[in-house]
């Protein structure tokens, strides 16, 4: 997809911000997906001694670190700014990958994945906030789709590296490659990425904020109330998210996000092992993770474009349902070629269904609640990301792998229901209860 200067895409300054954030998200996707790509080989390493149940727990520790990172980075940006926090996230998950590569034991490896998760969890919300802020009016959904395609490109790179390197050189080399972001991405972000005008205004640097906004073609609007009031403003905004009239739609968005991330991290972590348990070879099983991410790249670009025409709520709901359908197909042993096609379709719909929940939240919340609303949708949704790796490991350790894809399909159906119902309940809450009509007053007789 071109990032040219035409009005239908992005101006050059916006494209530069998008490209830098895309690079960061690429490495985020690499360090997330490398665990799933290396997992079959890790489980086969008798000397290291990693079992399926423990592997699932480590996957949940990673996503728990991502939950902490996602919730913590929002506060850090107030004092430090988005650019330093983004660089810190890259350094954190690079360091965690280095620990995993050198880990002498399973507990040390688990600690490395926890540190990796802290950096991974903070990065994507900050990148989405930056790209959304610098995107031209009406281009936010498309910009988010382009941005998140980097995640799946990184996943494809991790899987390709796993297929090319791990069989001959061992799984440690794949995690060693996860240190590269500290060398490649961190300097680019530190020296080339502009700071957010919104954060600059919050820190009282109004002139600099206006200069950055002019240079990148961003409207230099007045700061939002919750930005001006800092943490107190954010807390009051959270209260408004769960106030009567909005609480049920907020809860449904949280549920939809949780289902989406349960699919993303459950399937990404366990797809090779589930396919291997179904009788496919280890090389084919890991290669299917690449097909999943290839579909994810295409799906992000398609979803961003389609959502601008039909709305992110409808697209997210339909994509969830399509994901549920293809995951049920994977519960049946199919020919390898057909399985690759089905998994590619799953990637097209699965990842973008989850991402479009964020776009739906941005559409449903008013501007004054958009930032805290997105933060809580992403943060609460991480619960699904924490549960799903553990669930996959629990099923495999008990030899109940046949329940894996049906349970993930159920998450897709629940996610679709939640997202499609959210705007209906929001409209119902905004309308409020109807007041009964006043009874007609009897007409007075003349002279009374």
Tab-separated table of N, CA and C in Angstrom, residues 26-149:
chain	number	residue	atom	x	y	z
A	26	UNK	N	7.019	-3.822	14.080
A	26	UNK	CA	7.605	-5.002	13.431
A	26	UNK	C	8.419	-5.813	14.435
A	27	UNK	N	9.268	-5.150	15.187
A	27	UNK	CA	10.091	-5.859	16.156
A	27	UNK	C	9.265	-6.349	17.340
A	28	UNK	N	8.194	-5.630	17.670
A	28	UNK	CA	7.265	-6.113	18.691
A	28	UNK	C	6.669	-7.452	18.263
A	29	UNK	N	6.183	-7.510	17.025
A	29	UNK	CA	5.622	-8.749	16.509
A	29	UNK	C	6.650	-9.867	16.447
A	30	UNK	N	7.880	-9.519	16.099
A	30	UNK	CA	8.944	-10.530	16.057
A	30	UNK	C	9.148	-11.159	17.429
A	31	UNK	N	9.274	-10.315	18.460
A	31	UNK	CA	9.575	-10.843	19.788
A	31	UNK	C	8.383	-11.554	20.424
A	32	UNK	N	7.153	-11.213	20.016
A	32	UNK	CA	5.992	-11.976	20.477
A	32	UNK	C	5.960	-13.342	19.802
A	33	UNK	N	6.100	-13.361	18.490
A	33	UNK	CA	5.885	-14.586	17.713
A	33	UNK	C	7.046	-15.565	17.794
A	34	UNK	N	8.227	-15.096	18.159
A	34	UNK	CA	9.368	-16.002	18.193
A	34	UNK	C	9.151	-17.114	19.215
A	35	UNK	N	8.386	-16.845	20.250
A	35	UNK	CA	8.125	-17.878	21.249
A	35	UNK	C	7.311	-19.024	20.646
A	36	UNK	N	6.246	-18.678	19.924
A	36	UNK	CA	5.450	-19.717	19.279
A	36	UNK	C	6.238	-20.482	18.232
A	37	UNK	N	7.100	-19.761	17.474
A	37	UNK	CA	7.894	-20.426	16.437
A	37	UNK	C	8.918	-21.377	17.040
A	38	UNK	N	9.471	-21.007	18.207
A	38	UNK	CA	10.512	-21.825	18.836
A	38	UNK	C	9.937	-22.899	19.752
A	39	UNK	N	8.658	-22.795	20.102
A	39	UNK	CA	8.100	-23.660	21.137
A	39	UNK	C	8.194	-25.153	20.824
A	40	UNK	N	7.878	-25.616	19.596
A	40	UNK	CA	8.036	-27.061	19.344
A	40	UNK	C	9.457	-27.560	19.604
A	41	UNK	N	10.445	-26.735	19.274
A	41	UNK	CA	11.833	-27.129	19.495
A	41	UNK	C	12.212	-27.040	20.976
A	42	UNK	N	11.667	-26.057	21.663
A	42	UNK	CA	11.888	-25.960	23.104
A	42	UNK	C	11.342	-27.188	23.832
A	43	UNK	N	10.147	-27.615	23.448
A	43	UNK	CA	9.545	-28.781	24.088
A	43	UNK	C	10.307	-30.066	23.764
A	44	UNK	N	10.986	-30.095	22.627
A	44	UNK	CA	11.770	-31.272	22.256
A	44	UNK	C	13.160	-31.292	22.890
A	45	UNK	N	13.561	-30.168	23.507
A	45	UNK	CA	14.890	-30.066	24.122
A	45	UNK	C	14.847	-30.707	25.504
A	46	UNK	N	15.177	-31.987	25.568
A	46	UNK	CA	15.093	-32.720	26.840
A	46	UNK	C	16.065	-32.161	27.867
A	47	UNK	N	17.189	-31.654	27.432
A	47	UNK	CA	18.179	-31.120	28.365
A	47	UNK	C	17.650	-29.868	29.079
A	48	UNK	N	16.877	-29.047	28.351
A	48	UNK	CA	16.349	-27.818	28.968
A	48	UNK	C	15.210	-28.136	29.925
A	49	UNK	N	14.387	-29.131	29.605
A	49	UNK	CA	13.378	-29.611	30.541
A	49	UNK	C	12.113	-28.773	30.635
A	50	UNK	N	11.641	-28.252	29.506
A	50	UNK	CA	10.405	-27.456	29.501
A	50	UNK	C	9.229	-28.335	29.104
A	51	UNK	N	8.175	-28.404	29.962
A	51	UNK	CA	6.974	-29.150	29.651
A	51	UNK	C	5.876	-28.260	29.102
A	52	UNK	N	4.834	-28.870	28.534
A	52	UNK	CA	3.762	-28.093	27.898
A	52	UNK	C	3.043	-27.192	28.895
A	53	UNK	N	2.736	-27.717	30.092
A	53	UNK	CA	2.021	-26.901	31.076
A	53	UNK	C	2.853	-25.695	31.490
A	54	UNK	N	4.152	-25.911	31.740
A	54	UNK	CA	5.040	-24.798	32.112
A	54	UNK	C	5.192	-23.818	30.963
A	55	UNK	N	5.254	-24.342	29.724
A	55	UNK	CA	5.348	-23.460	28.557
A	55	UNK	C	4.127	-22.551	28.472
A	56	UNK	N	2.938	-23.099	28.760
A	56	UNK	CA	1.739	-22.263	28.763
A	56	UNK	C	1.782	-21.215	29.852
A	57	UNK	N	2.297	-21.590	31.025
A	57	UNK	CA	2.419	-20.620	32.116
A	57	UNK	C	3.390	-19.501	31.750
A	58	UNK	N	4.503	-19.852	31.114
A	58	UNK	CA	5.463	-18.827	30.687
A	58	UNK	C	4.821	-17.892	29.666
A	59	UNK	N	4.023	-18.467	28.749
A	59	UNK	CA	3.301	-17.610	27.807
A	59	UNK	C	2.375	-16.648	28.514
A	60	UNK	N	1.730	-17.101	29.587
A	60	UNK	CA	0.849	-16.216	30.351
A	60	UNK	C	1.646	-15.183	31.137
A	61	UNK	N	2.827	-15.538	31.624
A	61	UNK	CA	3.679	-14.547	32.277
A	61	UNK	C	4.057	-13.443	31.287
A	62	UNK	N	4.339	-13.846	30.059
A	62	UNK	CA	4.674	-12.847	29.039
A	62	UNK	C	3.517	-11.877	28.840
A	63	UNK	N	2.313	-12.407	28.695
A	63	UNK	CA	1.171	-11.530	28.466
A	63	UNK	C	0.778	-10.760	29.730
A	64	UNK	N	1.067	-11.329	30.909
A	64	UNK	CA	0.847	-10.569	32.143
A	64	UNK	C	1.805	-9.378	32.199
A	65	UNK	N	3.054	-9.595	31.776
A	65	UNK	CA	3.983	-8.469	31.656
A	65	UNK	C	3.480	-7.433	30.668
A	66	UNK	N	2.848	-7.898	29.592
A	66	UNK	CA	2.285	-6.972	28.611
A	66	UNK	C	1.132	-6.172	29.214
A	67	UNK	N	0.337	-6.820	30.073
A	67	UNK	CA	-0.741	-6.109	30.762
A	67	UNK	C	-0.175	-4.998	31.636
A	68	UNK	N	0.857	-5.317	32.429
A	68	UNK	CA	1.470	-4.300	33.286
A	68	UNK	C	2.086	-3.174	32.441
A	69	UNK	N	2.733	-3.554	31.342
A	69	UNK	CA	3.342	-2.541	30.485
A	69	UNK	C	2.314	-1.630	29.850
A	70	UNK	N	1.201	-2.205	29.396
A	70	UNK	CA	0.158	-1.392	28.761
A	70	UNK	C	-0.456	-0.412	29.740
A	71	UNK	N	-0.696	-0.867	30.991
A	71	UNK	CA	-1.316	0.016	31.978
A	71	UNK	C	-0.333	1.041	32.515
A	72	UNK	N	0.939	0.662	32.643
A	72	UNK	CA	1.922	1.564	33.245
A	72	UNK	C	2.423	2.640	32.321
A	73	UNK	N	2.510	2.352	31.032
A	73	UNK	CA	3.107	3.317	30.111
A	73	UNK	C	2.235	4.551	29.920
A	74	UNK	N	0.920	4.416	30.122
A	74	UNK	CA	0.054	5.586	29.995
A	74	UNK	C	0.429	6.676	30.980
A	75	UNK	N	0.760	6.282	32.213
A	75	UNK	CA	1.161	7.271	33.210
A	75	UNK	C	2.562	7.799	32.945
A	76	UNK	N	3.452	6.935	32.461
A	76	UNK	CA	4.826	7.373	32.218
A	76	UNK	C	4.909	8.427	31.124
A	77	UNK	N	4.002	8.344	30.135
A	77	UNK	CA	4.075	9.315	29.041
A	77	UNK	C	3.808	10.739	29.508
A	78	UNK	N	3.037	10.901	30.604
A	78	UNK	CA	2.774	12.252	31.098
A	78	UNK	C	4.059	12.954	31.499
A	79	UNK	N	4.937	12.231	32.197
A	79	UNK	CA	6.155	12.864	32.679
A	79	UNK	C	7.304	12.790	31.705
A	80	UNK	N	7.390	11.693	30.937
A	80	UNK	CA	8.548	11.475	30.081
A	80	UNK	C	8.287	11.812	28.622
A	81	UNK	N	7.038	11.682	28.176
A	81	UNK	CA	6.723	11.838	26.761
A	81	UNK	C	6.611	10.490	26.090
A	82	UNK	N	5.963	10.469	24.928
A	82	UNK	CA	5.727	9.196	24.240
A	82	UNK	C	7.002	8.653	23.608
A	83	UNK	N	7.833	9.514	23.058
A	83	UNK	CA	9.043	9.021	22.396
A	83	UNK	C	9.992	8.328	23.365
A	84	UNK	N	10.344	8.906	24.531
A	84	UNK	CA	11.234	8.183	25.461
A	84	UNK	C	10.628	6.871	25.957
A	85	UNK	N	9.314	6.859	26.197
A	85	UNK	CA	8.676	5.623	26.649
A	85	UNK	C	8.766	4.562	25.562
A	86	UNK	N	8.575	4.968	24.319
A	86	UNK	CA	8.652	4.020	23.209
A	86	UNK	C	10.052	3.428	23.103
A	87	UNK	N	11.061	4.260	23.214
A	87	UNK	CA	12.443	3.771	23.173
A	87	UNK	C	12.711	2.830	24.350
A	88	UNK	N	12.213	3.190	25.533
A	88	UNK	CA	12.377	2.328	26.695
A	88	UNK	C	11.727	0.969	26.508
A	89	UNK	N	10.568	0.940	25.862
A	89	UNK	CA	9.899	-0.336	25.590
A	89	UNK	C	10.747	-1.215	24.676
A	90	UNK	N	11.324	-0.613	23.644
A	90	UNK	CA	12.170	-1.373	22.719
A	90	UNK	C	13.375	-1.952	23.452
A	91	UNK	N	14.009	-1.138	24.298
A	91	UNK	CA	15.173	-1.626	25.046
A	91	UNK	C	14.783	-2.737	26.012
A	92	UNK	N	13.586	-2.631	26.600
A	92	UNK	CA	13.146	-3.634	27.576
A	92	UNK	C	12.925	-4.986	26.907
A	93	UNK	N	12.180	-5.007	25.798
A	93	UNK	CA	11.930	-6.337	25.223
A	93	UNK	C	13.160	-6.895	24.518
A	94	UNK	N	14.072	-6.032	24.093
A	94	UNK	CA	15.339	-6.537	23.561
A	94	UNK	C	16.157	-7.195	24.660
A	95	UNK	N	16.207	-6.550	25.842
A	95	UNK	CA	16.943	-7.129	26.965
A	95	UNK	C	16.330	-8.455	27.399
A	96	UNK	N	15.001	-8.526	27.428
A	96	UNK	CA	14.343	-9.767	27.798
A	96	UNK	C	14.679	-10.900	26.850
A	97	UNK	N	14.736	-10.608	25.549
A	97	UNK	CA	15.097	-11.639	24.578
A	97	UNK	C	16.530	-12.103	24.781
A	98	UNK	N	17.411	-11.168	25.135
A	98	UNK	CA	18.794	-11.544	25.420
A	98	UNK	C	18.888	-12.491	26.604
A	99	UNK	N	18.090	-12.225	27.640
A	99	UNK	CA	18.061	-13.123	28.802
A	99	UNK	C	17.591	-14.513	28.386
A	100	UNK	N	16.545	-14.584	27.555
A	100	UNK	CA	16.044	-15.882	27.098
A	100	UNK	C	17.106	-16.643	26.299
A	101	UNK	N	17.840	-15.929	25.456
A	101	UNK	CA	18.855	-16.587	24.638
A	101	UNK	C	19.955	-17.216	25.483
A	102	UNK	N	20.268	-16.597	26.620
A	102	UNK	CA	21.368	-17.069	27.467
A	102	UNK	C	20.900	-17.855	28.680
A	103	UNK	N	19.575	-18.044	28.832
A	103	UNK	CA	19.021	-18.617	30.062
A	103	UNK	C	19.583	-20.017	30.327
A	104	UNK	N	20.148	-20.228	31.550
A	104	UNK	CA	20.655	-21.556	31.887
A	104	UNK	C	19.572	-22.504	32.390
A	105	UNK	N	18.378	-21.960	32.692
A	105	UNK	CA	17.321	-22.790	33.267
A	105	UNK	C	15.966	-22.216	32.885
A	106	UNK	N	14.911	-23.023	33.113
A	106	UNK	CA	13.552	-22.591	32.790
A	106	UNK	C	13.134	-21.353	33.596
A	107	UNK	N	13.402	-21.263	34.917
A	107	UNK	CA	13.001	-20.041	35.655
A	107	UNK	C	13.640	-18.778	35.102
A	108	UNK	N	14.908	-18.830	34.728
A	108	UNK	CA	15.559	-17.643	34.156
A	108	UNK	C	14.933	-17.295	32.812
A	109	UNK	N	14.646	-18.305	32.015
A	109	UNK	CA	13.967	-18.081	30.735
A	109	UNK	C	12.613	-17.408	30.966
A	110	UNK	N	11.866	-17.891	31.970
A	110	UNK	CA	10.558	-17.309	32.273
A	110	UNK	C	10.696	-15.842	32.685
A	111	UNK	N	11.731	-15.536	33.479
A	111	UNK	CA	11.956	-14.139	33.884
A	111	UNK	C	12.250	-13.268	32.663
A	112	UNK	N	13.005	-13.825	31.716
A	112	UNK	CA	13.293	-13.070	30.491
A	112	UNK	C	12.037	-12.779	29.696
A	113	UNK	N	11.126	-13.753	29.621
A	113	UNK	CA	9.873	-13.511	28.894
A	113	UNK	C	8.993	-12.506	29.616
A	114	UNK	N	9.040	-12.492	30.953
A	114	UNK	CA	8.275	-11.487	31.698
A	114	UNK	C	8.788	-10.085	31.392
A	115	UNK	N	10.110	-9.908	31.387
A	115	UNK	CA	10.693	-8.602	31.038
A	115	UNK	C	10.352	-8.237	29.605
A	116	UNK	N	10.421	-9.227	28.719
A	116	UNK	CA	10.036	-8.988	27.323
A	116	UNK	C	8.599	-8.473	27.245
A	117	UNK	N	7.707	-9.101	28.012
A	117	UNK	CA	6.311	-8.689	27.999
A	117	UNK	C	6.105	-7.261	28.470
A	118	UNK	N	6.872	-6.819	29.459
A	118	UNK	CA	6.734	-5.439	29.940
A	118	UNK	C	6.971	-4.447	28.810
A	119	UNK	N	8.005	-4.696	28.015
A	119	UNK	CA	8.282	-3.789	26.897
A	119	UNK	C	7.284	-3.937	25.775
A	120	UNK	N	6.903	-5.181	25.457
A	120	UNK	CA	5.962	-5.411	24.361
A	120	UNK	C	4.601	-4.780	24.645
A	121	UNK	N	4.135	-4.884	25.885
A	121	UNK	CA	2.803	-4.381	26.214
A	121	UNK	C	2.690	-2.879	26.131
A	122	UNK	N	3.758	-2.171	26.447
A	122	UNK	CA	3.687	-0.720	26.399
A	122	UNK	C	3.829	-0.143	25.015
A	123	UNK	N	4.446	-0.891	24.102
A	123	UNK	CA	4.811	-0.306	22.819
A	123	UNK	C	3.612	-0.045	21.912
A	124	UNK	N	2.756	-1.043	21.722
A	124	UNK	CA	1.685	-0.888	20.733
A	124	UNK	C	0.696	0.216	21.117
A	125	UNK	N	0.229	0.319	22.382
A	125	UNK	CA	-0.673	1.438	22.692
A	125	UNK	C	-0.059	2.803	22.417
A	126	UNK	N	1.244	2.959	22.712
A	126	UNK	CA	1.900	4.242	22.452
A	126	UNK	C	1.977	4.499	20.950
A	127	UNK	N	2.318	3.465	20.175
A	127	UNK	CA	2.394	3.633	18.718
A	127	UNK	C	1.030	3.963	18.122
A	128	UNK	N	-0.019	3.276	18.582
A	128	UNK	CA	-1.354	3.565	18.068
A	128	UNK	C	-1.758	5.001	18.393
A	129	UNK	N	-1.456	5.442	19.623
A	129	UNK	CA	-1.793	6.814	20.002
A	129	UNK	C	-1.064	7.824	19.121
A	130	UNK	N	0.222	7.582	18.850
A	130	UNK	CA	0.988	8.499	18.011
A	130	UNK	C	0.467	8.523	16.589
A	131	UNK	N	0.259	7.342	16.008
A	131	UNK	CA	-0.194	7.275	14.617
A	131	UNK	C	-1.579	7.887	14.472
A	132	UNK	N	-2.459	7.635	15.442
A	132	UNK	CA	-3.796	8.214	15.394
A	132	UNK	C	-3.729	9.732	15.470
A	133	UNK	N	-2.839	10.242	16.307
A	133	UNK	CA	-2.725	11.699	16.467
A	133	UNK	C	-2.183	12.361	15.210
A	134	UNK	N	-1.240	11.707	14.522
A	134	UNK	CA	-0.619	12.308	13.346
A	134	UNK	C	-1.354	11.978	12.045
A	135	UNK	N	-2.349	11.084	12.096
A	135	UNK	CA	-3.078	10.728	10.881
A	135	UNK	C	-3.996	11.864	10.455
A	136	UNK	N	-4.176	12.075	9.147
A	136	UNK	CA	-5.136	13.072	8.684
A	136	UNK	C	-6.555	12.693	9.093
A	137	UNK	N	-7.431	13.670	9.085
A	137	UNK	CA	-8.826	13.427	9.451
A	137	UNK	C	-9.427	12.348	8.557
A	138	UNK	N	-10.087	11.376	9.185
A	138	UNK	CA	-10.720	10.298	8.454
A	138	UNK	C	-9.794	9.181	8.031
A	139	UNK	N	-8.507	9.270	8.384
A	139	UNK	CA	-7.542	8.255	7.974
A	139	UNK	C	-7.052	7.408	9.146
A	140	UNK	N	-7.629	7.588	10.330
A	140	UNK	CA	-7.105	6.916	11.518
A	140	UNK	C	-7.235	5.396	11.410
A	141	UNK	N	-8.386	4.899	10.931
A	141	UNK	CA	-8.574	3.448	10.831
A	141	UNK	C	-7.590	2.837	9.839
A	142	UNK	N	-7.403	3.499	8.698
A	142	UNK	CA	-6.451	2.999	7.708
A	142	UNK	C	-5.035	3.031	8.263
A	143	UNK	N	-4.670	4.136	8.956
A	143	UNK	CA	-3.329	4.242	9.534
A	143	UNK	C	-3.088	3.148	10.561
A	144	UNK	N	-4.106	2.844	11.367
A	144	UNK	CA	-3.972	1.776	12.358
A	144	UNK	C	-3.776	0.429	11.672
A	145	UNK	N	-4.518	0.185	10.596
A	145	UNK	CA	-4.352	-1.068	9.863
A	145	UNK	C	-2.961	-1.214	9.273
A	146	UNK	N	-2.451	-0.130	8.664
A	146	UNK	CA	-1.092	-0.167	8.110
A	146	UNK	C	-0.082	-0.405	9.220
A	147	UNK	N	-0.236	0.305	10.338
A	147	UNK	CA	0.674	0.145	11.470
A	147	UNK	C	0.724	-1.302	11.938
A	148	UNK	N	-0.443	-1.908	12.137
A	148	UNK	CA	-0.489	-3.248	12.700
A	148	UNK	C	-0.070	-4.324	11.701
A	149	UNK	N	0.010	-3.975	10.419
A	149	UNK	CA	0.574	-4.938	9.471
A	149	UNK	C	2.037	-5.207	9.804
